[in-house]
Amino acid sequence: MGTFDQYDYPTLSLYVHNYDAVTFIDSLGRYSTIPVSIIPNTETSNTGYKLYDYTKLDGEIIHCFESSTPAEDAQQLLALTGAVCNQVFLTAQGMIKQVPLDEFAITGSTKKVRNSKCMKLKDNDTLVWTGPMLTTTNIMIFTRKGEYAYVNAGNIPMSTKNTMGNIGVKCADNDSCVGCCVIDNSPYLVIVTAKGCVKRVETDFLGEPGKRMRSSYLAAIDDSDDIIACITARDDEELVVVAKSEIRSIPINDIPIIGRKGKPKKMIPVAIGDVISTVYTRKIQD
């Protein structure tokens, strides 16, 4: 992936054209939209450029997306799926909302939006996850200490950019939300912790999504560890774990199936000072 500064590591990637515009969203609930063309080209041996110089965002970047959302695409999506795609926002304290994607649309690739508000936050709260979601999608909200809520995205309150949202999950004092996992027809959920512990859970336990976001138990987690990722998986896939120091893959069938009340098993060595930055699945190559 190239060269990075000593204390830096990759967290997000996006394939775009030079004439596209990209929206960046940070943990402070603010966003910037900039043309790709203003970011200088570079080589893999170069450590890159400070994104702040182009976005003026002070928080940690948690999401980026191509910001072109023509009305024709939205109408075609509605005709094909019967669903609308909105941007869903979730905070550490469990506040959640969805915002129409056209609120982030721009009229041309030369137009810029810098350091504008997309989520109003409570004191000591941060934006931890955001992503586009069809209103027909079932999602699971999960926390650091193993709680979850299973809902349909269509039941998430609709709002506008400069609002706080509604309470989605009530977290315990020692807990906070991490993110959302799209639940499809995959047979498993794979849970990964910061210390490299992993387990596989069969998705049958989820049943039907509730209209209310009631939390339940997903995994037993040590006090010194946290869940950092929850992702659906299939038998013919492998789990890819990207850390600062290395990239490691594990066949899904090698991950033990453990009940919801069981602890994940240590499977990934994470050295002191190392950080798992990204987790995803891919088809096993023949």
PDB file of C-alpha atoms in Angstrom, residues 80-269:
ATOM      1  CA  LEU A  80     -35.533  -1.122  -9.086  1.00  0.00           C
ATOM      2  CA  THR A  81     -35.549  -1.773  -5.323  1.00  0.00           C
ATOM      3  CA  GLY A  82     -38.529   0.123  -3.926  1.00  0.00           C
ATOM      4  CA  ALA A  83     -36.106   1.730  -1.481  1.00  0.00           C
ATOM      5  CA  VAL A  84     -34.485   5.103  -0.882  1.00  0.00           C
ATOM      6  CA  CYS A  85     -30.797   5.449  -0.007  1.00  0.00           C
ATOM      7  CA  ASN A  86     -30.004   7.763   2.913  1.00  0.00           C
ATOM      8  CA  GLN A  87     -26.871   8.531   4.934  1.00  0.00           C
ATOM      9  CA  VAL A  88     -27.077   6.981   8.423  1.00  0.00           C
ATOM     10  CA  PHE A  89     -25.173   8.505  11.363  1.00  0.00           C
ATOM     11  CA  LEU A  90     -24.320   6.849  14.718  1.00  0.00           C
ATOM     12  CA  THR A  91     -22.528   8.351  17.723  1.00  0.00           C
ATOM     13  CA  ALA A  92     -20.579   6.735  20.562  1.00  0.00           C
ATOM     14  CA  GLN A  93     -23.411   7.516  23.004  1.00  0.00           C
ATOM     15  CA  GLY A  94     -25.955   5.780  20.761  1.00  0.00           C
ATOM     16  CA  MET A  95     -27.584   8.734  19.000  1.00  0.00           C
ATOM     17  CA  ILE A  96     -28.735   7.809  15.493  1.00  0.00           C
ATOM     18  CA  LYS A  97     -30.422   9.415  12.468  1.00  0.00           C
ATOM     19  CA  GLN A  98     -30.606   9.208   8.691  1.00  0.00           C
ATOM     20  CA  VAL A  99     -30.289  12.124   6.293  1.00  0.00           C
ATOM     21  CA  PRO A 100     -31.288  12.240   2.591  1.00  0.00           C
ATOM     22  CA  LEU A 101     -28.198  11.854   0.416  1.00  0.00           C
ATOM     23  CA  ASP A 102     -29.242  14.791  -1.744  1.00  0.00           C
ATOM     24  CA  GLU A 103     -28.365  17.086   1.189  1.00  0.00           C
ATOM     25  CA  PHE A 104     -24.734  16.279   0.340  1.00  0.00           C
ATOM     26  CA  ALA A 105     -25.132  16.675  -3.433  1.00  0.00           C
ATOM     27  CA  ILE A 106     -23.160  19.341  -5.289  1.00  0.00           C
ATOM     28  CA  THR A 107     -23.878  21.036  -8.592  1.00  0.00           C
ATOM     29  CA  GLY A 108     -20.410  20.682 -10.098  1.00  0.00           C
ATOM     30  CA  SER A 109     -16.992  19.166  -9.403  1.00  0.00           C
ATOM     31  CA  THR A 110     -15.477  22.616  -8.883  1.00  0.00           C
ATOM     32  CA  LYS A 111     -17.804  23.488  -6.000  1.00  0.00           C
ATOM     33  CA  LYS A 112     -16.441  22.998  -2.469  1.00  0.00           C
ATOM     34  CA  VAL A 113     -17.969  22.602   0.995  1.00  0.00           C
ATOM     35  CA  ARG A 114     -15.521  22.894   3.877  1.00  0.00           C
ATOM     36  CA  ASN A 115     -15.976  22.116   7.577  1.00  0.00           C
ATOM     37  CA  SER A 116     -19.778  22.157   7.548  1.00  0.00           C
ATOM     38  CA  LYS A 117     -21.931  20.465  10.210  1.00  0.00           C
ATOM     39  CA  CYS A 118     -23.637  17.138   9.427  1.00  0.00           C
ATOM     40  CA  MET A 119     -24.414  15.939  12.981  1.00  0.00           C
ATOM     41  CA  LYS A 120     -24.971  17.921  16.153  1.00  0.00           C
ATOM     42  CA  LEU A 121     -23.265  16.180  19.083  1.00  0.00           C
ATOM     43  CA  LYS A 122     -23.828  16.100  22.840  1.00  0.00           C
ATOM     44  CA  ASP A 123     -20.981  17.075  25.162  1.00  0.00           C
ATOM     45  CA  ASN A 124     -18.280  14.369  25.222  1.00  0.00           C
ATOM     46  CA  ASP A 125     -19.928  12.496  22.323  1.00  0.00           C
ATOM     47  CA  THR A 126     -18.294  11.659  18.976  1.00  0.00           C
ATOM     48  CA  LEU A 127     -19.502  10.441  15.619  1.00  0.00           C
ATOM     49  CA  VAL A 128     -18.219   6.839  15.292  1.00  0.00           C
ATOM     50  CA  TRP A 129     -19.915   5.525  12.150  1.00  0.00           C
ATOM     51  CA  THR A 130     -21.706   6.774   9.063  1.00  0.00           C
ATOM     52  CA  GLY A 131     -22.622   5.168   5.756  1.00  0.00           C
ATOM     53  CA  PRO A 132     -25.229   5.046   2.967  1.00  0.00           C
ATOM     54  CA  MET A 133     -28.114   2.680   3.662  1.00  0.00           C
ATOM     55  CA  LEU A 134     -31.191   1.538   1.753  1.00  0.00           C
ATOM     56  CA  THR A 135     -34.394   1.942   3.760  1.00  0.00           C
ATOM     57  CA  THR A 136     -35.097  -1.784   3.234  1.00  0.00           C
ATOM     58  CA  THR A 137     -31.776  -2.849   4.804  1.00  0.00           C
ATOM     59  CA  ASN A 138     -31.592  -4.679   8.136  1.00  0.00           C
ATOM     60  CA  ILE A 139     -28.710  -3.510  10.317  1.00  0.00           C
ATOM     61  CA  MET A 140     -27.122  -4.439  13.619  1.00  0.00           C
ATOM     62  CA  ILE A 141     -25.743  -1.699  15.849  1.00  0.00           C
ATOM     63  CA  PHE A 142     -22.964  -3.060  18.089  1.00  0.00           C
ATOM     64  CA  THR A 143     -20.998  -1.756  21.066  1.00  0.00           C
ATOM     65  CA  ARG A 144     -17.457  -2.157  22.398  1.00  0.00           C
ATOM     66  CA  LYS A 145     -18.522  -4.505  25.209  1.00  0.00           C
ATOM     67  CA  GLY A 146     -20.740  -6.859  23.240  1.00  0.00           C
ATOM     68  CA  GLU A 147     -24.251  -5.394  23.197  1.00  0.00           C
ATOM     69  CA  TYR A 148     -26.263  -5.080  20.000  1.00  0.00           C
ATOM     70  CA  ALA A 149     -29.574  -3.823  18.602  1.00  0.00           C
ATOM     71  CA  TYR A 150     -31.138  -5.231  15.414  1.00  0.00           C
ATOM     72  CA  VAL A 151     -33.396  -2.945  13.375  1.00  0.00           C
ATOM     73  CA  ASN A 152     -34.589  -2.124   9.888  1.00  0.00           C
ATOM     74  CA  ALA A 153     -32.999   1.036   8.485  1.00  0.00           C
ATOM     75  CA  GLY A 154     -36.459   2.300   7.492  1.00  0.00           C
ATOM     76  CA  ASN A 155     -37.265   2.678  11.212  1.00  0.00           C
ATOM     77  CA  ILE A 156     -34.327   4.990  11.890  1.00  0.00           C
ATOM     78  CA  PRO A 157     -35.667   8.541  12.385  1.00  0.00           C
ATOM     79  CA  MET A 158     -35.279  10.812   9.359  1.00  0.00           C
ATOM     80  CA  SER A 159     -33.662  14.162  10.020  1.00  0.00           C
ATOM     81  CA  THR A 160     -31.545  16.911   8.488  1.00  0.00           C
ATOM     82  CA  LYS A 161     -27.804  17.550   8.642  1.00  0.00           C
ATOM     83  CA  ASN A 162     -27.644  20.073  11.490  1.00  0.00           C
ATOM     84  CA  THR A 163     -29.547  17.970  14.077  1.00  0.00           C
ATOM     85  CA  MET A 164     -28.660  15.616  16.930  1.00  0.00           C
ATOM     86  CA  GLY A 165     -30.800  12.610  16.056  1.00  0.00           C
ATOM     87  CA  ASN A 166     -32.600  10.227  18.441  1.00  0.00           C
ATOM     88  CA  ILE A 167     -31.457   7.750  21.084  1.00  0.00           C
ATOM     89  CA  GLY A 168     -30.811   4.461  19.296  1.00  0.00           C
ATOM     90  CA  VAL A 169     -28.959   2.405  21.924  1.00  0.00           C
ATOM     91  CA  LYS A 170     -28.624   3.128  25.646  1.00  0.00           C
ATOM     92  CA  CYS A 171     -25.057   2.182  26.540  1.00  0.00           C
ATOM     93  CA  ALA A 172     -23.778   1.296  29.997  1.00  0.00           C
ATOM     94  CA  ASP A 173     -21.324   3.696  31.661  1.00  0.00           C
ATOM     95  CA  ASN A 174     -18.341   1.575  30.592  1.00  0.00           C
ATOM     96  CA  ASP A 175     -19.617   0.998  27.052  1.00  0.00           C
ATOM     97  CA  SER A 176     -20.131   2.880  23.787  1.00  0.00           C
ATOM     98  CA  CYS A 177     -21.262   2.203  20.227  1.00  0.00           C
ATOM     99  CA  VAL A 178     -18.717   1.144  17.595  1.00  0.00           C
ATOM    100  CA  GLY A 179     -20.661   0.896  14.356  1.00  0.00           C
ATOM    101  CA  CYS A 180     -23.313  -0.812  12.230  1.00  0.00           C
ATOM    102  CA  CYS A 181     -23.240  -4.117  10.348  1.00  0.00           C
ATOM    103  CA  VAL A 182     -25.493  -4.752   7.355  1.00  0.00           C
ATOM    104  CA  ILE A 183     -27.279  -8.079   7.825  1.00  0.00           C
ATOM    105  CA  ASP A 184     -27.768  -9.930   4.546  1.00  0.00           C
ATOM    106  CA  ASN A 185     -28.411 -13.637   3.937  1.00  0.00           C
ATOM    107  CA  SER A 186     -24.882 -14.665   5.004  1.00  0.00           C
ATOM    108  CA  PRO A 187     -24.902 -17.502   7.562  1.00  0.00           C
ATOM    109  CA  TYR A 188     -22.357 -16.017   9.975  1.00  0.00           C
ATOM    110  CA  LEU A 189     -21.343 -12.948  11.910  1.00  0.00           C
ATOM    111  CA  VAL A 190     -17.622 -12.602  12.619  1.00  0.00           C
ATOM    112  CA  ILE A 191     -16.614 -10.549  15.657  1.00  0.00           C
ATOM    113  CA  VAL A 192     -13.092  -9.102  15.979  1.00  0.00           C
ATOM    114  CA  THR A 193     -11.588  -7.408  19.047  1.00  0.00           C
ATOM    115  CA  ALA A 194      -8.769  -4.894  19.427  1.00  0.00           C
ATOM    116  CA  LYS A 195      -6.476  -7.566  20.927  1.00  0.00           C
ATOM    117  CA  GLY A 196      -6.966  -9.910  17.969  1.00  0.00           C
ATOM    118  CA  CYS A 197      -9.631 -12.227  19.370  1.00  0.00           C
ATOM    119  CA  VAL A 198     -12.146 -13.601  16.853  1.00  0.00           C
ATOM    120  CA  LYS A 199     -15.309 -15.694  16.892  1.00  0.00           C
ATOM    121  CA  ARG A 200     -18.030 -16.747  14.468  1.00  0.00           C
ATOM    122  CA  VAL A 201     -21.736 -16.625  15.386  1.00  0.00           C
ATOM    123  CA  GLU A 202     -24.553 -18.084  13.309  1.00  0.00           C
ATOM    124  CA  THR A 203     -26.991 -15.355  12.249  1.00  0.00           C
ATOM    125  CA  ASP A 204     -30.103 -17.460  12.967  1.00  0.00           C
ATOM    126  CA  PHE A 205     -30.334 -15.987  16.470  1.00  0.00           C
ATOM    127  CA  LEU A 206     -31.213 -12.543  15.114  1.00  0.00           C
ATOM    128  CA  GLY A 207     -34.734 -13.413  13.942  1.00  0.00           C
ATOM    129  CA  GLU A 208     -36.731 -10.456  12.642  1.00  0.00           C
ATOM    130  CA  PRO A 209     -35.520  -6.885  13.217  1.00  0.00           C
ATOM    131  CA  GLY A 210     -37.418  -4.940  15.832  1.00  0.00           C
ATOM    132  CA  LYS A 211     -39.012  -1.547  15.389  1.00  0.00           C
ATOM    133  CA  ARG A 212     -37.505  -0.437  18.697  1.00  0.00           C
ATOM    134  CA  MET A 213     -33.760  -0.471  19.198  1.00  0.00           C
ATOM    135  CA  ARG A 214     -33.633  -2.771  22.225  1.00  0.00           C
ATOM    136  CA  SER A 215     -30.146  -3.970  23.062  1.00  0.00           C
ATOM    137  CA  SER A 216     -29.217  -7.599  23.697  1.00  0.00           C
ATOM    138  CA  TYR A 217     -26.096  -9.713  24.214  1.00  0.00           C
ATOM    139  CA  LEU A 218     -23.651 -10.486  21.381  1.00  0.00           C
ATOM    140  CA  ALA A 219     -20.375 -11.556  23.041  1.00  0.00           C
ATOM    141  CA  ALA A 220     -18.517 -11.719  26.346  1.00  0.00           C
ATOM    142  CA  ILE A 221     -15.569  -9.297  26.232  1.00  0.00           C
ATOM    143  CA  ASP A 222     -12.705  -8.910  28.719  1.00  0.00           C
ATOM    144  CA  ASP A 223     -12.573  -5.599  30.570  1.00  0.00           C
ATOM    145  CA  SER A 224      -9.236  -4.836  28.889  1.00  0.00           C
ATOM    146  CA  ASP A 225     -10.496  -5.593  25.366  1.00  0.00           C
ATOM    147  CA  ASP A 226     -13.057  -4.055  22.974  1.00  0.00           C
ATOM    148  CA  ILE A 227     -14.991  -5.182  19.917  1.00  0.00           C
ATOM    149  CA  ILE A 228     -13.756  -3.204  16.921  1.00  0.00           C
ATOM    150  CA  ALA A 229     -15.579  -4.935  14.047  1.00  0.00           C
ATOM    151  CA  CYS A 230     -18.587  -7.110  13.318  1.00  0.00           C
ATOM    152  CA  ILE A 231     -19.049  -8.352   9.757  1.00  0.00           C
ATOM    153  CA  THR A 232     -21.160 -10.943   7.918  1.00  0.00           C
ATOM    154  CA  ALA A 233     -19.363 -13.863   6.261  1.00  0.00           C
ATOM    155  CA  ARG A 234     -19.812 -17.027   4.167  1.00  0.00           C
ATOM    156  CA  ASP A 235     -18.059 -20.399   4.054  1.00  0.00           C
ATOM    157  CA  ASP A 236     -16.193 -19.615   0.814  1.00  0.00           C
ATOM    158  CA  GLU A 237     -14.695 -16.383   2.166  1.00  0.00           C
ATOM    159  CA  GLU A 238     -11.740 -15.375   4.289  1.00  0.00           C
ATOM    160  CA  LEU A 239     -11.382 -12.657   6.900  1.00  0.00           C
ATOM    161  CA  VAL A 240      -8.760 -10.020   6.092  1.00  0.00           C
ATOM    162  CA  VAL A 241      -7.339  -8.055   9.019  1.00  0.00           C
ATOM    163  CA  VAL A 242      -5.250  -4.975   8.251  1.00  0.00           C
ATOM    164  CA  ALA A 243      -2.978  -3.747  11.045  1.00  0.00           C
ATOM    165  CA  LYS A 244      -0.229  -1.136  11.119  1.00  0.00           C
ATOM    166  CA  SER A 245       2.460  -3.793  10.857  1.00  0.00           C
ATOM    167  CA  GLU A 246       0.941  -6.449   8.581  1.00  0.00           C
ATOM    168  CA  ILE A 247      -2.066  -7.823   6.683  1.00  0.00           C
ATOM    169  CA  ARG A 248      -3.326 -11.225   7.800  1.00  0.00           C
ATOM    170  CA  SER A 249      -6.074 -13.459   6.376  1.00  0.00           C
ATOM    171  CA  ILE A 250      -8.001 -16.321   8.022  1.00  0.00           C
ATOM    172  CA  PRO A 251     -10.424 -18.692   6.229  1.00  0.00           C
ATOM    173  CA  ILE A 252     -13.893 -18.226   7.704  1.00  0.00           C
ATOM    174  CA  ASN A 253     -14.191 -21.966   8.392  1.00  0.00           C
ATOM    175  CA  ASP A 254     -11.055 -21.781  10.579  1.00  0.00           C
ATOM    176  CA  ILE A 255     -12.773 -19.328  12.926  1.00  0.00           C
ATOM    177  CA  PRO A 256     -14.538 -21.194  15.755  1.00  0.00           C
ATOM    178  CA  ILE A 257     -18.323 -21.011  16.072  1.00  0.00           C
ATOM    179  CA  ILE A 258     -18.989 -19.775  19.616  1.00  0.00           C
ATOM    180  CA  GLY A 259     -22.333 -18.897  21.170  1.00  0.00           C
ATOM    181  CA  ARG A 260     -23.336 -15.336  21.943  1.00  0.00           C
ATOM    182  CA  LYS A 261     -22.278 -15.615  25.609  1.00  0.00           C
ATOM    183  CA  GLY A 262     -18.867 -17.047  24.753  1.00  0.00           C
ATOM    184  CA  LYS A 263     -15.615 -15.112  24.463  1.00  0.00           C
ATOM    185  CA  PRO A 264     -13.822 -14.717  21.115  1.00  0.00           C
ATOM    186  CA  LYS A 265     -10.637 -16.778  20.676  1.00  0.00           C
ATOM    187  CA  LYS A 266      -7.174 -15.236  20.313  1.00  0.00           C
ATOM    188  CA  MET A 267      -6.212 -15.744  16.643  1.00  0.00           C
ATOM    189  CA  ILE A 268      -4.371 -12.584  15.539  1.00  0.00           C
ATOM    190  CA  PRO A 269      -1.122 -11.438  17.179  1.00  0.00           C
TER     191      PRO A 269
END
